[in-house]
Amino acid sequence: MTSYITNTATGQTQMGSQPKPGERLLQSAGYTHLYQIGSAADLPSLGSSPTVGTISDYLFTKTGKTGTTDEDVSDLIDTKDPTKLAYLGVQQLLAGRIPDNIEMIGNLLSSLGKPIDDRKMLLEDVVGWLATTGRSRHHGPNSFVNGVQGQFINLLWGDLSHPPTVTLAPEHRYRSADGSYNNLTGFPMLGAAKQPYARSVKPLHAHAPDVAEPEDFFDAILRRKPGPHGFKAHPAGISSLLFAFANLIIHDLFWTNNQPDPDSPMDNKPNDDHAKQDQTQKKPAANDPPKKRGRSKQWQNLTSSYLSLDPLYGVDQTEQDRVRDYSEGNLGRGLLYPDTFASSRLLLMPSASCALLVLFCRNHNRVAKKVLELNEQKRWNPNPSEIRTTEERKKQDDEVFGTARLVNCNYFVQMILHDYLQSILGSVQADSDWSLDPRTQIKTLLGSTPKAVGNSVSIEFNILYRWHSCLSMRQTQWLEEKMSKGLPSRKWDDLNEGAFMRAMESLMKELNAGAGTDPRNWKLSKYEVTPATVGGAETVEQGTYERDPATGKFRDEDIARILRDATYDVAGAFGAQHTPAVLRWIDCQGMRTARDVWRACTLNEFREYLGLKAFESFKEWNSDETIANAMEDLVGHPSNIPLHAGLHGEESKAPRLGAGLCPGYTISRAILSDAVALVRGDRFYTDSATADALTDWGLNDCQPDPRDGSYGGMLQRLIINNLPNQYACNDVALLFPFMVPKTIYQILTDISPQKALKYSLNLQPYAPIGFKTVQVSPDRKLICKISGEASSIYEPFFSNSY
């Protein structure tokens, strides 16, 4: 290697063939070139060592070249600042100052990616080096020392938030009803309800003049073939309950305002309260001509952009007040009305999503009662009736409610990070409790990753989360049954807005959830399928699940039945030609909005935004020749593939470790980025997630336990805490509810047959009367399953035996 050396005696630069002190270390690491920049006058003299001389600031590059020319310089120079503090040790190696600074160099290099041990006096050593090296020897600035000093200042600056992301203002301690003030750094309305959608990708690709209509895309690319043979079960055995949970996330983040703009010259009527948009307004009949409408307000998102359980708590104070228990005996306790939730939108879907909301409602009340009972900071009165004024009781009610909501939402996000992402990534296959946790502090010598900055969901992800292909056979049958109330012919190509609205109004009436109804009186839809027995036929029981008139609650057995049925019900696969025909009108409306209102980017533009390779051929997008040819006929060139049909018609991943959800390749990449942004950007999951806000008990209550048999899952804890005695504690349907029991049991068997023996598996869903736990000794429990005919006893594993 050729190296450049400046002789301090002559001031001339010469080339030497032997590596200088420290160069051998770099060469052994694969660095084959050193390139000199700057001036020798900027660097300290090494004293009486003319053979080594003064070494300038070096940039390093791993290349295969053996010399440099002017043309090579741009290839060799790193665009990053060469004087990062982390490189100080390497500079010292090159400068031959190893004996003087060997301890500082060792401490610098060993501190990379770790907290700095201040007992090693690293900061003092760096300050001493700067003071010694920066000693004035000439009149000009010392660019080398100034560069290192700049990085040292960056390190100190990065220790603190600028501006601070959290304040002690009481009004910012809890989540606001509409999601505002999540960001406290100058954008209080960022991500709040009724704010505009964001746009992630700048669309630059010209729209092709003869692109097909949405109905053409649906029929050629997305439509599921009729009958059982058209259904493809999820290849990784994902259960329908995972998509019921995904429904909570999607409806927590997205609610497009489909009402006309009140300022439109075509319609100057005042806009109705958005709480009445739960599919309850009168629409024209199927054969009525469409009414003139004003410009759409579909640019507006009516819910917040945060994972804050808005379907449970509401999107504003008006919705929230409908479910909060302000009754005389409970004001001051921060409770919700039993088994209620604010949004009726989820009633229009299979009932597993609503059953999960019921559990979250119960969990809120459980937490509220506990934090008030413990009263850790002694600022509340556990007996609110003793509080003198209604105003003071209301203040305590708000504080207890806000605390319980913070804990409950932390349950929600823990389920997303553990149960949900665990299934999406298939990490159980590795016998691992690892989870992707975006909340962690990320700080290195090169800077820190921002957090608690807020969030605003975008139109691109609104389009991405339309996972209609994953409806199971049973869910599709339920949906067709409900839609037939608006279109008795069941000719789904004829479904339009009028027929859709009639069907939804019929369902809402059946569930006692029409406009202006009290959430305390809403029912849940029943669709119980009993598998066929030998010599018998499958039976279906339809109707509604009723509330207990005395308590206002649903029966535990009914909620457990809904959840268990969804766990045993295998979901549909992602991909082309798998969206049920009954959803044709809904999907086409979504495609038309993306094209005409949002002017969304193309699939390739979205992929490039994510750092993915753009598709150059249709077979690269989907290797199925039939699908690829159909898309080519519709758009002509891969760059014209629209985002909606492109995302949901793309070839899906095969199941493997790291790919448990098996969506299309682009969706697979995007949902991880979205999960990180949603969680890391929310200050209530990062900087404000403190024991002061959640209480010591609350913060501990929502932490996962990797020893509980579910690899740190939290949904099983939500179920156990709020549906006592409905599951055996080692039932795979409880511990891994997002996987079909037979599939997850096989995965556990593949990991270790001995491990699988610790779990119980029932091949068919069943509805026992309940379970009873018997503590027979301090370290031994028996779980008794109670049925109508006999009792069987199970001895479960223990939490420390995994």
Short mmCIF file of N, CA and C in Angstrom, two decimals, residues 221-297:
data_model
loop_
_atom_site.label_atom_id
_atom_site.label_comp_id
_atom_site.label_asym_id
_atom_site.label_seq_id
_atom_site.Cartn_x
_atom_site.Cartn_y
_atom_site.Cartn_z
N ILE A 221 -58.42 -9.53 -11.32
CA ILE A 221 -57.27 -9.68 -10.43
C ILE A 221 -57.67 -10.15 -9.03
N LEU A 222 -58.76 -9.67 -8.48
CA LEU A 222 -59.04 -9.86 -7.06
C LEU A 222 -60.16 -10.86 -6.78
N ARG A 223 -61.09 -11.07 -7.65
CA ARG A 223 -62.31 -11.82 -7.35
C ARG A 223 -62.04 -13.28 -7.02
N ARG A 224 -62.60 -13.72 -5.88
CA ARG A 224 -62.50 -15.13 -5.47
C ARG A 224 -63.49 -15.96 -6.28
N LYS A 225 -63.05 -17.12 -6.70
CA LYS A 225 -63.94 -18.00 -7.45
C LYS A 225 -65.03 -18.54 -6.53
N PRO A 226 -66.23 -18.78 -7.04
CA PRO A 226 -67.34 -19.19 -6.17
C PRO A 226 -67.16 -20.61 -5.65
N GLY A 227 -67.84 -20.87 -4.52
CA GLY A 227 -67.85 -22.22 -3.97
C GLY A 227 -66.65 -22.53 -3.11
N PRO A 228 -66.68 -23.65 -2.43
CA PRO A 228 -65.58 -24.05 -1.53
C PRO A 228 -64.25 -24.19 -2.25
N HIS A 229 -64.26 -24.56 -3.52
CA HIS A 229 -63.01 -24.76 -4.23
C HIS A 229 -62.29 -23.44 -4.52
N GLY A 230 -63.01 -22.33 -4.41
CA GLY A 230 -62.37 -21.04 -4.63
C GLY A 230 -61.64 -20.53 -3.40
N PHE A 231 -61.89 -21.16 -2.25
CA PHE A 231 -61.27 -20.71 -1.00
C PHE A 231 -59.90 -21.36 -0.81
N LYS A 232 -58.91 -20.54 -0.43
CA LYS A 232 -57.58 -21.02 -0.10
C LYS A 232 -57.30 -20.70 1.36
N ALA A 233 -57.11 -21.75 2.15
CA ALA A 233 -56.82 -21.54 3.57
C ALA A 233 -55.46 -20.88 3.73
N HIS A 234 -55.31 -20.12 4.80
CA HIS A 234 -54.04 -19.46 5.05
C HIS A 234 -52.92 -20.49 5.15
N PRO A 235 -51.83 -20.33 4.40
CA PRO A 235 -50.81 -21.38 4.36
C PRO A 235 -50.05 -21.59 5.66
N ALA A 236 -50.06 -20.58 6.55
CA ALA A 236 -49.34 -20.72 7.82
C ALA A 236 -50.29 -21.03 8.98
N GLY A 237 -51.58 -21.26 8.69
CA GLY A 237 -52.52 -21.59 9.76
C GLY A 237 -52.90 -20.42 10.64
N ILE A 238 -52.89 -19.21 10.10
CA ILE A 238 -53.34 -18.05 10.88
C ILE A 238 -54.85 -18.15 11.09
N SER A 239 -55.28 -17.82 12.30
CA SER A 239 -56.71 -17.93 12.61
C SER A 239 -57.44 -16.64 12.29
N SER A 240 -58.77 -16.73 12.21
CA SER A 240 -59.58 -15.55 11.95
C SER A 240 -59.50 -14.54 13.09
N LEU A 241 -59.11 -14.98 14.28
CA LEU A 241 -59.03 -14.04 15.40
C LEU A 241 -57.92 -13.01 15.18
N LEU A 242 -56.85 -13.39 14.50
CA LEU A 242 -55.81 -12.40 14.20
C LEU A 242 -56.38 -11.26 13.37
N PHE A 243 -57.21 -11.58 12.39
CA PHE A 243 -57.77 -10.53 11.54
C PHE A 243 -58.89 -9.77 12.25
N ALA A 244 -59.52 -10.39 13.24
CA ALA A 244 -60.45 -9.64 14.08
C ALA A 244 -59.70 -8.60 14.90
N PHE A 245 -58.53 -8.97 15.38
CA PHE A 245 -57.68 -8.02 16.10
C PHE A 245 -57.15 -6.96 15.15
N ALA A 246 -56.75 -7.37 13.94
CA ALA A 246 -56.31 -6.40 12.94
C ALA A 246 -57.42 -5.40 12.64
N ASN A 247 -58.67 -5.84 12.66
CA ASN A 247 -59.80 -4.93 12.46
C ASN A 247 -59.82 -3.82 13.51
N LEU A 248 -59.48 -4.16 14.76
CA LEU A 248 -59.41 -3.13 15.80
C LEU A 248 -58.35 -2.10 15.45
N ILE A 249 -57.18 -2.57 15.02
CA ILE A 249 -56.10 -1.65 14.67
C ILE A 249 -56.52 -0.75 13.51
N ILE A 250 -57.07 -1.37 12.46
CA ILE A 250 -57.44 -0.62 11.26
C ILE A 250 -58.51 0.43 11.57
N HIS A 251 -59.52 0.05 12.35
CA HIS A 251 -60.59 1.00 12.66
C HIS A 251 -60.19 1.98 13.76
N ASP A 252 -59.12 1.68 14.45
CA ASP A 252 -58.54 2.64 15.39
C ASP A 252 -57.84 3.76 14.64
N LEU A 253 -57.33 3.47 13.45
CA LEU A 253 -56.48 4.42 12.72
C LEU A 253 -57.16 5.08 11.53
N PHE A 254 -58.16 4.44 10.95
CA PHE A 254 -58.73 4.93 9.69
C PHE A 254 -60.26 5.02 9.79
N TRP A 255 -60.78 6.17 9.44
CA TRP A 255 -62.23 6.35 9.30
C TRP A 255 -62.44 7.50 8.32
N THR A 256 -62.56 7.17 7.07
CA THR A 256 -62.67 8.18 6.03
C THR A 256 -64.02 8.86 6.07
N ASN A 257 -64.03 10.17 5.98
CA ASN A 257 -65.27 10.93 5.96
C ASN A 257 -65.88 10.84 4.56
N ASN A 258 -66.93 10.08 4.42
CA ASN A 258 -67.57 9.89 3.12
C ASN A 258 -68.70 10.86 2.87
N GLN A 259 -68.87 11.81 3.76
CA GLN A 259 -69.93 12.80 3.58
C GLN A 259 -69.48 13.90 2.63
N PRO A 260 -70.41 14.56 1.94
CA PRO A 260 -70.02 15.67 1.06
C PRO A 260 -69.53 16.86 1.86
N ASP A 261 -68.67 17.63 1.23
CA ASP A 261 -68.12 18.82 1.85
C ASP A 261 -69.24 19.85 2.01
N PRO A 262 -69.50 20.35 3.22
CA PRO A 262 -70.59 21.32 3.40
C PRO A 262 -70.33 22.64 2.69
N ASP A 263 -69.07 22.90 2.33
CA ASP A 263 -68.75 24.14 1.63
C ASP A 263 -68.87 23.99 0.12
N SER A 264 -69.24 22.78 -0.33
CA SER A 264 -69.37 22.57 -1.76
C SER A 264 -70.53 23.39 -2.31
N PRO A 265 -70.37 23.99 -3.49
CA PRO A 265 -71.48 24.75 -4.07
C PRO A 265 -72.67 23.90 -4.44
N MET A 266 -72.48 22.56 -4.51
CA MET A 266 -73.59 21.66 -4.89
C MET A 266 -74.40 21.23 -3.68
N ASP A 267 -73.88 21.44 -2.48
CA ASP A 267 -74.59 20.96 -1.29
C ASP A 267 -74.18 21.83 -0.11
N ASN A 268 -74.99 22.77 0.27
CA ASN A 268 -74.65 23.70 1.33
C ASN A 268 -75.30 23.35 2.66
N LYS A 269 -75.85 22.14 2.74
CA LYS A 269 -76.46 21.74 4.00
C LYS A 269 -75.37 21.48 5.03
N PRO A 270 -75.61 21.79 6.30
CA PRO A 270 -74.59 21.53 7.31
C PRO A 270 -74.31 20.05 7.43
N ASN A 271 -73.07 19.74 7.70
CA ASN A 271 -72.65 18.35 7.82
C ASN A 271 -73.17 17.76 9.13
N ASP A 272 -73.70 16.54 9.07
CA ASP A 272 -74.17 15.88 10.28
C ASP A 272 -73.00 15.56 11.18
N ASP A 273 -73.30 15.41 12.45
CA ASP A 273 -72.27 14.94 13.38
C ASP A 273 -71.73 13.60 12.90
N HIS A 274 -70.39 13.48 12.90
CA HIS A 274 -69.80 12.27 12.33
C HIS A 274 -70.14 11.03 13.14
N ALA A 275 -70.62 11.23 14.36
CA ALA A 275 -70.99 10.04 15.13
C ALA A 275 -72.19 9.34 14.53
N LYS A 276 -72.93 10.03 13.62
CA LYS A 276 -74.09 9.42 13.00
C LYS A 276 -73.75 8.73 11.70
N GLN A 277 -72.44 8.62 11.40
CA GLN A 277 -72.07 8.03 10.12
C GLN A 277 -71.91 6.53 10.20
N ASP A 278 -72.29 5.93 11.28
CA ASP A 278 -72.11 4.49 11.44
C ASP A 278 -73.09 3.71 10.56
N GLN A 279 -73.10 4.05 9.29
CA GLN A 279 -73.91 3.34 8.29
C GLN A 279 -75.40 3.36 8.65
N THR A 280 -75.87 4.47 9.21
CA THR A 280 -77.27 4.50 9.64
C THR A 280 -78.11 5.51 8.87
N GLN A 281 -77.49 6.33 8.00
CA GLN A 281 -78.26 7.34 7.31
C GLN A 281 -78.98 6.74 6.12
N LYS A 282 -80.14 7.29 5.80
CA LYS A 282 -80.95 6.78 4.69
C LYS A 282 -80.26 7.01 3.36
N LYS A 283 -80.25 5.98 2.54
CA LYS A 283 -79.64 6.06 1.22
C LYS A 283 -80.67 5.68 0.16
N PRO A 284 -80.41 6.01 -1.10
CA PRO A 284 -81.38 5.69 -2.15
C PRO A 284 -81.53 4.20 -2.35
N ALA A 285 -82.66 3.81 -2.89
CA ALA A 285 -82.90 2.40 -3.19
C ALA A 285 -81.98 1.96 -4.32
N ALA A 286 -81.94 0.63 -4.53
CA ALA A 286 -80.99 0.07 -5.48
C ALA A 286 -81.20 0.63 -6.87
N ASN A 287 -82.45 0.89 -7.27
CA ASN A 287 -82.72 1.35 -8.63
C ASN A 287 -82.97 2.85 -8.71
N ASP A 288 -82.74 3.58 -7.61
CA ASP A 288 -82.92 5.02 -7.64
C ASP A 288 -81.73 5.69 -8.32
N PRO A 289 -81.95 6.77 -9.06
CA PRO A 289 -80.82 7.49 -9.63
C PRO A 289 -80.03 8.16 -8.52
N PRO A 290 -78.71 8.26 -8.68
CA PRO A 290 -77.90 8.88 -7.63
C PRO A 290 -78.23 10.35 -7.45
N LYS A 291 -78.23 10.79 -6.19
CA LYS A 291 -78.50 12.19 -5.91
C LYS A 291 -77.24 13.02 -6.20
N LYS A 292 -77.45 14.28 -6.51
CA LYS A 292 -76.32 15.18 -6.67
C LYS A 292 -75.68 15.39 -5.31
N ARG A 293 -74.37 15.27 -5.26
CA ARG A 293 -73.68 15.43 -4.00
C ARG A 293 -72.56 16.45 -4.17
N GLY A 294 -72.19 17.06 -3.10
CA GLY A 294 -71.09 18.01 -3.15
C GLY A 294 -69.76 17.30 -3.25
N ARG A 295 -68.72 18.08 -3.28
CA ARG A 295 -67.38 17.50 -3.32
C ARG A 295 -67.14 16.67 -2.07
N SER A 296 -66.43 15.59 -2.24
CA SER A 296 -66.22 14.66 -1.14
C SER A 296 -65.26 15.23 -0.11
N LYS A 297 -65.44 14.81 1.14
CA LYS A 297 -64.49 15.13 2.21
C LYS A 297 -63.63 13.91 2.54
#
